[in-house]
Amino acid sequence: MKKDLIRLLCEKSFQYSKEPTFKLASGKMSSFYVNCKPVTLSPKGMYLIGHLVFDAISDIAVAGVGGLTFGADPIAIATSFVSVIK
């Protein structure tokens, strides 16, 4: 699953340009841009992320999964769905 997620991130989230054409939040320009939302909000991405995150935390006592809203929401939801079936 990890290889599938990496492949999906490379296909849908990673962009490269020889010239630094991507403006970062800092105001600097970059040749690299990564936007994970197309993956974390896709059915296949949610499936893979949910299983991988749940597998990573299933051996510890976790009361919840979360983070900054919108970025973490699909990850937390996917993990929650997986936790029901395991």
Backbone as a printed PyTorch tensor [residue, N CA C, xyz], in Angstrom:
tensor([[[  0.8060,  -1.1980,   0.0000],
         [  0.0000,   0.0000,   0.0000],
         [  0.8520,   1.2670,   0.0000]],

        [[  1.9750,   1.2110,   0.7060],
         [  2.8340,   2.3920,   0.7790],
         [  3.3520,   2.7760,  -0.6040]],

        [[  3.7520,   1.7850,  -1.3900],
         [  4.2410,   2.0650,  -2.7470],
         [  3.1260,   2.6450,  -3.6120]],

        [[  1.9140,   2.1400,  -3.4350],
         [  0.7810,   2.6670,  -4.1950],
         [  0.5150,   4.1250,  -3.8370]],

        [[  0.6210,   4.4550,  -2.5500],
         [  0.3970,   5.8300,  -2.1160],
         [  1.4920,   6.7540,  -2.6610]],

        [[  2.7190,   6.3080,  -2.6240],
         [  3.8240,   7.1110,  -3.1610],
         [  3.6170,   7.3520,  -4.6570]],

        [[  3.2190,   6.3170,  -5.3760],
         [  2.9670,   6.4540,  -6.8130],
         [  1.8360,   7.4610,  -7.0690]],

        [[  0.7710,   7.3720,  -6.2840],
         [ -0.3580,   8.2840,  -6.4240],
         [  0.0510,   9.7290,  -6.1210]],

        [[  0.8640,   9.9160,  -5.0820],
         [  1.3680,  11.2590,  -4.7580],
         [  2.2240,  11.8190,  -5.8850]],

        [[  3.0550,  10.9780,  -6.4590],
         [  3.8970,  11.4260,  -7.5860],
         [  3.0420,  11.8120,  -8.7900]],

        [[  1.9860,  11.0560,  -9.0350],
         [  1.1250,  11.3120, -10.1910],
         [  0.2290,  12.5320, -10.0100]],

        [[ -0.3590,  12.6940,  -8.8170],
         [ -1.3970,  13.7070,  -8.6300],
         [ -0.9740,  14.9200,  -7.8170]],

        [[  0.1010,  14.8220,  -7.0330],
         [  0.4200,  15.8910,  -6.0960],
         [  1.7250,  16.6230,  -6.3810]],

        [[  2.6520,  15.9730,  -7.0290],
         [  3.9850,  16.5490,  -7.2330],
         [  4.0820,  17.2330,  -8.5870]],

        [[  4.6310,  18.4490,  -8.5880],
         [  4.8910,  19.1650,  -9.8310],
         [  6.3280,  19.6790,  -9.8200]],

        [[  6.9480,  19.6810, -10.9960],
         [  8.3290,  20.1500, -11.1370],
         [  8.4460,  21.0080, -12.3840]],

        [[  9.2570,  22.0310, -12.2800],
         [  9.5740,  22.8980, -13.4140],
         [ 11.0570,  23.2380, -13.3370]],

        [[ 11.7500,  23.2300, -14.4840],
         [ 13.1720,  23.5810, -14.4710],
         [ 13.3800,  24.9730, -13.8920]],

        [[ 12.5280,  25.8820, -14.2980],
         [ 12.5880,  27.2470, -13.7710],
         [ 11.7140,  27.3300, -12.5190]],

        [[ 12.1400,  28.0670, -11.5060],
         [ 11.3080,  28.1970, -10.2960],
         [ 10.0510,  29.0210, -10.5850]],

        [[  8.9530,  28.3270, -10.8630],
         [  7.7080,  29.0060, -11.2460],
         [  6.6400,  28.9570, -10.1530]],

        [[  6.8920,  28.2220,  -9.0810],
         [  5.8880,  28.0730,  -8.0290],
         [  6.2040,  29.0230,  -6.8750]],

        [[  5.2610,  29.8900,  -6.5600],
         [  5.4570,  30.8380,  -5.4630],
         [  5.0110,  30.2000,  -4.1520]],

        [[  5.9300,  30.1390,  -3.2040],
         [  5.6690,  29.5260,  -1.9080],
         [  5.0300,  30.5420,  -0.9600]],

        [[  4.4860,  30.0520,   0.1520],
         [  3.8720,  30.9330,   1.1450],
         [  4.8790,  31.9530,   1.6750]],

        [[  6.1520,  31.5880,   1.6820],
         [  7.2010,  32.4970,   2.1500],
         [  7.4570,  33.6350,   1.1560]],

        [[  6.9170,  33.4990,  -0.0420],
         [  7.1650,  34.4810,  -1.0930],
         [  8.2890,  34.0730,  -2.0240]],

        [[  9.0690,  33.0820,  -1.6290],
         [ 10.1660,  32.5940,  -2.4750],
         [  9.6030,  31.7510,  -3.6160]],

        [[ 10.3800,  31.6530,  -4.6690],
         [ 10.0020,  30.8480,  -5.8240],
         [ 10.6860,  29.4870,  -5.7340]],

        [[ 10.0300,  28.4600,  -6.2580],
         [ 10.5530,  27.1080,  -6.1890],
         [ 10.3050,  26.3780,  -7.5040]],

        [[ 11.1510,  25.3950,  -7.7670],
         [ 10.9550,  24.5140,  -8.9160],
         [ 10.0660,  23.3320,  -8.5630]],

        [[  9.7930,  23.1670,  -7.2810],
         [  9.0110,  22.0350,  -6.8020],
         [  7.7260,  22.5150,  -6.1380]],

        [[  6.6520,  21.7660,  -6.3380],
         [  5.3870,  22.0750,  -5.6830],
         [  4.6980,  20.7630,  -5.3400]],

        [[  4.2350,  20.6410,  -4.1160],
         [  3.5100,  19.4510,  -3.6860],
         [  2.1950,  19.8920,  -3.0670]],

        [[  1.1060,  19.4110,  -3.6330],
         [ -0.2330,  19.6640,  -3.1070],
         [ -0.8760,  18.3000,  -2.8850]],

        [[ -0.9750,  17.8770,  -1.6390],
         [ -1.4780,  16.5350,  -1.3290],
         [ -2.9970,  16.4230,  -1.3720]],

        [[ -3.7020,  17.5360,  -1.4510],
         [ -5.1640,  17.4860,  -1.4280],
         [ -5.7670,  16.6290,  -2.5410]],

        [[ -5.2350,  16.6620,  -3.7730],
         [ -5.8200,  15.7780,  -4.7900],
         [ -5.7460,  14.2960,  -4.4130]],

        [[ -4.7910,  13.9260,  -3.5730],
         [ -4.6730,  12.5380,  -3.1380],
         [ -5.4990,  12.2920,  -1.8830]],

        [[ -5.3730,  13.1620,  -0.8800],
         [ -6.0890,  12.9250,   0.3840],
         [ -7.6010,  13.0300,   0.2150]],

        [[ -8.0600,  13.7200,  -0.8170],
         [ -9.4980,  13.8530,  -1.0560],
         [-10.0260,  12.8760,  -2.1030]],

        [[ -9.1690,  12.0270,  -2.6480],
         [ -9.6130,  11.0370,  -3.6370],
         [ -9.9650,   9.7240,  -2.9410]],

        [[-10.8930,   8.9690,  -3.4960],
         [-11.2680,   7.6880,  -2.8770],
         [-10.0770,   6.7360,  -2.6910]],

        [[ -9.2500,   6.5890,  -3.7230],
         [ -8.0880,   5.6850,  -3.6340],
         [ -7.1030,   6.2000,  -2.5880]],

        [[ -6.8460,   7.5030,  -2.5790],
         [ -5.9310,   8.0800,  -1.6020],
         [ -6.4420,   7.9020,  -0.1800]],

        [[ -7.7290,   8.1570,   0.0300],
         [ -8.3080,   7.9850,   1.3690],
         [ -8.2040,   6.5320,   1.8190]],

        [[ -8.4550,   5.6110,   0.9020],
         [ -8.3610,   4.1870,   1.2230],
         [ -6.9420,   3.8340,   1.6750]],

        [[ -5.9560,   4.2400,   0.8900],
         [ -4.5620,   3.9170,   1.2060],
         [ -4.1120,   4.6150,   2.4890]],

        [[ -4.3930,   5.9060,   2.6120],
         [ -3.9860,   6.6660,   3.7910],
         [ -4.6450,   6.1170,   5.0480]],

        [[ -5.9430,   5.8430,   4.9610],
         [ -6.6570,   5.3070,   6.1220],
         [ -6.0340,   4.0240,   6.6280]],

        [[ -5.7390,   3.1130,   5.7240],
         [ -5.1360,   1.8320,   6.1250],
         [ -3.7200,   2.0230,   6.6690]],

        [[ -2.9240,   2.8490,   6.0060],
         [ -1.5390,   3.0440,   6.4510],
         [ -1.4670,   3.7510,   7.8030]],

        [[ -2.2720,   4.7780,   8.0050],
         [ -2.2610,   5.4790,   9.2940],
         [ -2.7920,   4.5680,  10.3850]],

        [[ -3.8990,   3.8800,  10.1230],
         [ -4.4420,   2.9890,  11.1470],
         [ -3.4440,   1.8900,  11.5000]],

        [[ -2.8070,   1.3020,  10.5120],
         [ -1.7940,   0.2700,  10.7870],
         [ -0.6460,   0.8280,  11.6340]],

        [[ -0.2870,   2.0850,  11.4030],
         [  0.8220,   2.7040,  12.1450],
         [  0.4570,   2.9770,  13.6060]],

        [[ -0.8260,   3.1910,  13.8970],
         [ -1.2210,   3.5530,  15.2690],
         [ -2.0150,   2.4720,  15.9810]],

        [[ -2.2950,   1.3680,  15.3250],
         [ -3.1900,   0.3600,  15.9020],
         [ -2.6370,  -0.3240,  17.1510]],

        [[ -1.3380,  -0.2940,  17.3620],
         [ -0.7480,  -0.9480,  18.5240],
         [ -0.6090,  -0.0340,  19.7320]],

        [[ -1.0550,   1.2040,  19.6120],
         [ -0.9660,   2.1340,  20.7360],
         [ -2.3690,   2.6210,  21.1090]],

        [[ -2.5110,   3.0730,  22.3380],
         [ -3.8080,   3.5570,  22.8060],
         [ -4.0500,   4.9630,  22.2590]],

        [[ -4.8810,   5.0490,  21.2330],
         [ -5.1760,   6.3290,  20.5960],
         [ -6.6320,   6.6810,  20.8670]],

        [[ -6.8520,   7.8950,  21.3420],
         [ -8.2220,   8.3450,  21.6060],
         [ -8.7940,   9.0910,  20.4120]],

        [[ -7.9400,   9.5820,  19.5260],
         [ -8.4220,  10.3220,  18.3730],
         [ -7.3120,  10.5970,  17.3900]],

        [[ -7.7050,  10.9560,  16.1800],
         [ -6.7680,  11.3320,  15.1280],
         [ -7.2250,  12.6840,  14.6050]],

        [[ -6.2990,  13.6300,  14.4880],
         [ -6.6940,  14.9480,  14.0100],
         [ -5.4980,  15.7860,  13.6260]],

        [[ -5.7620,  17.0340,  13.3620],
         [ -4.7400,  17.9820,  12.9620],
         [ -5.4040,  19.2610,  12.5210]],

        [[ -4.6770,  20.0990,  11.8080],
         [ -5.2620,  21.3310,  11.3030],
         [ -6.4050,  20.9920,  10.3430]],

        [[ -7.4800,  21.7210,  10.4690],
         [ -8.6660,  21.4050,   9.6800],
         [ -8.3970,  21.4640,   8.1790]],

        [[ -9.1550,  20.7590,   7.4510],
         [ -9.1310,  20.5150,   6.0190],
         [ -7.9390,  19.6690,   5.5940]],

        [[ -6.7370,  20.0220,   5.9660],
         [ -5.5960,  19.1880,   5.6030],
         [ -5.6400,  17.8360,   6.2890]],

        [[ -5.9870,  17.8410,   7.5640],
         [ -6.0110,  16.6040,   8.3400],
         [ -7.3710,  15.9200,   8.3240]],

        [[ -8.4200,  16.6530,   8.0050],
         [ -9.7640,  16.0750,   8.0600],
         [ -9.9010,  14.8010,   7.2290]],

        [[ -9.4990,  14.7860,   5.9500],
         [ -9.6640,  13.5480,   5.1820],
         [ -8.8150,  12.4030,   5.7220]],

        [[ -7.6690,  12.7000,   6.2990],
         [ -6.8150,  11.6600,   6.8760],
         [ -7.4780,  11.0740,   8.1190]],

        [[ -8.0030,  11.9450,   8.9820],
         [ -8.6840,  11.4910,  10.1980],
         [ -9.9310,  10.6850,   9.8480]],

        [[-10.6940,  11.1340,   8.8730],
         [-11.9140,  10.4210,   8.4780],
         [-11.5790,   9.0650,   7.8880]],

        [[-10.5790,   9.0100,   7.0060],
         [-10.1860,   7.7360,   6.3980],
         [ -9.7070,   6.7530,   7.4530]],

        [[ -8.9280,   7.2340,   8.4110],
         [ -8.4440,   6.3770,   9.4990],
         [ -9.6000,   5.8750,  10.3450]],

        [[-10.5570,   6.7390,  10.5990],
         [-11.7420,   6.3560,  11.3720],
         [-12.5220,   5.2580,  10.6750]],

        [[-12.7340,   5.3800,   9.3750],
         [-13.4540,   4.3510,   8.6380],
         [-12.7540,   2.9980,   8.7240]],

        [[-11.4380,   3.0060,   8.5650],
         [-10.6770,   1.7600,   8.6180],
         [-10.7370,   1.1410,  10.0050]],

        [[-10.7390,   1.9630,  11.0500],
         [-10.7070,   1.4400,  12.4180],
         [-11.9450,   0.6110,  12.7520]],

        [[-13.0400,   0.8380,  12.1000],
         [-14.2760,   0.0990,  12.3560],
         [-14.1760,  -1.3360,  11.8830]],

        [[-13.4710,  -1.5750,  10.7930],
         [-13.4430,  -2.9140,  10.2070],
         [-12.2800,  -3.7710,  10.6950]],

        [[-11.4180,  -3.2090,  11.5030],
         [-10.2560,  -3.9960,  11.9500],
         [-10.3870,  -4.4170,  13.3770]]])
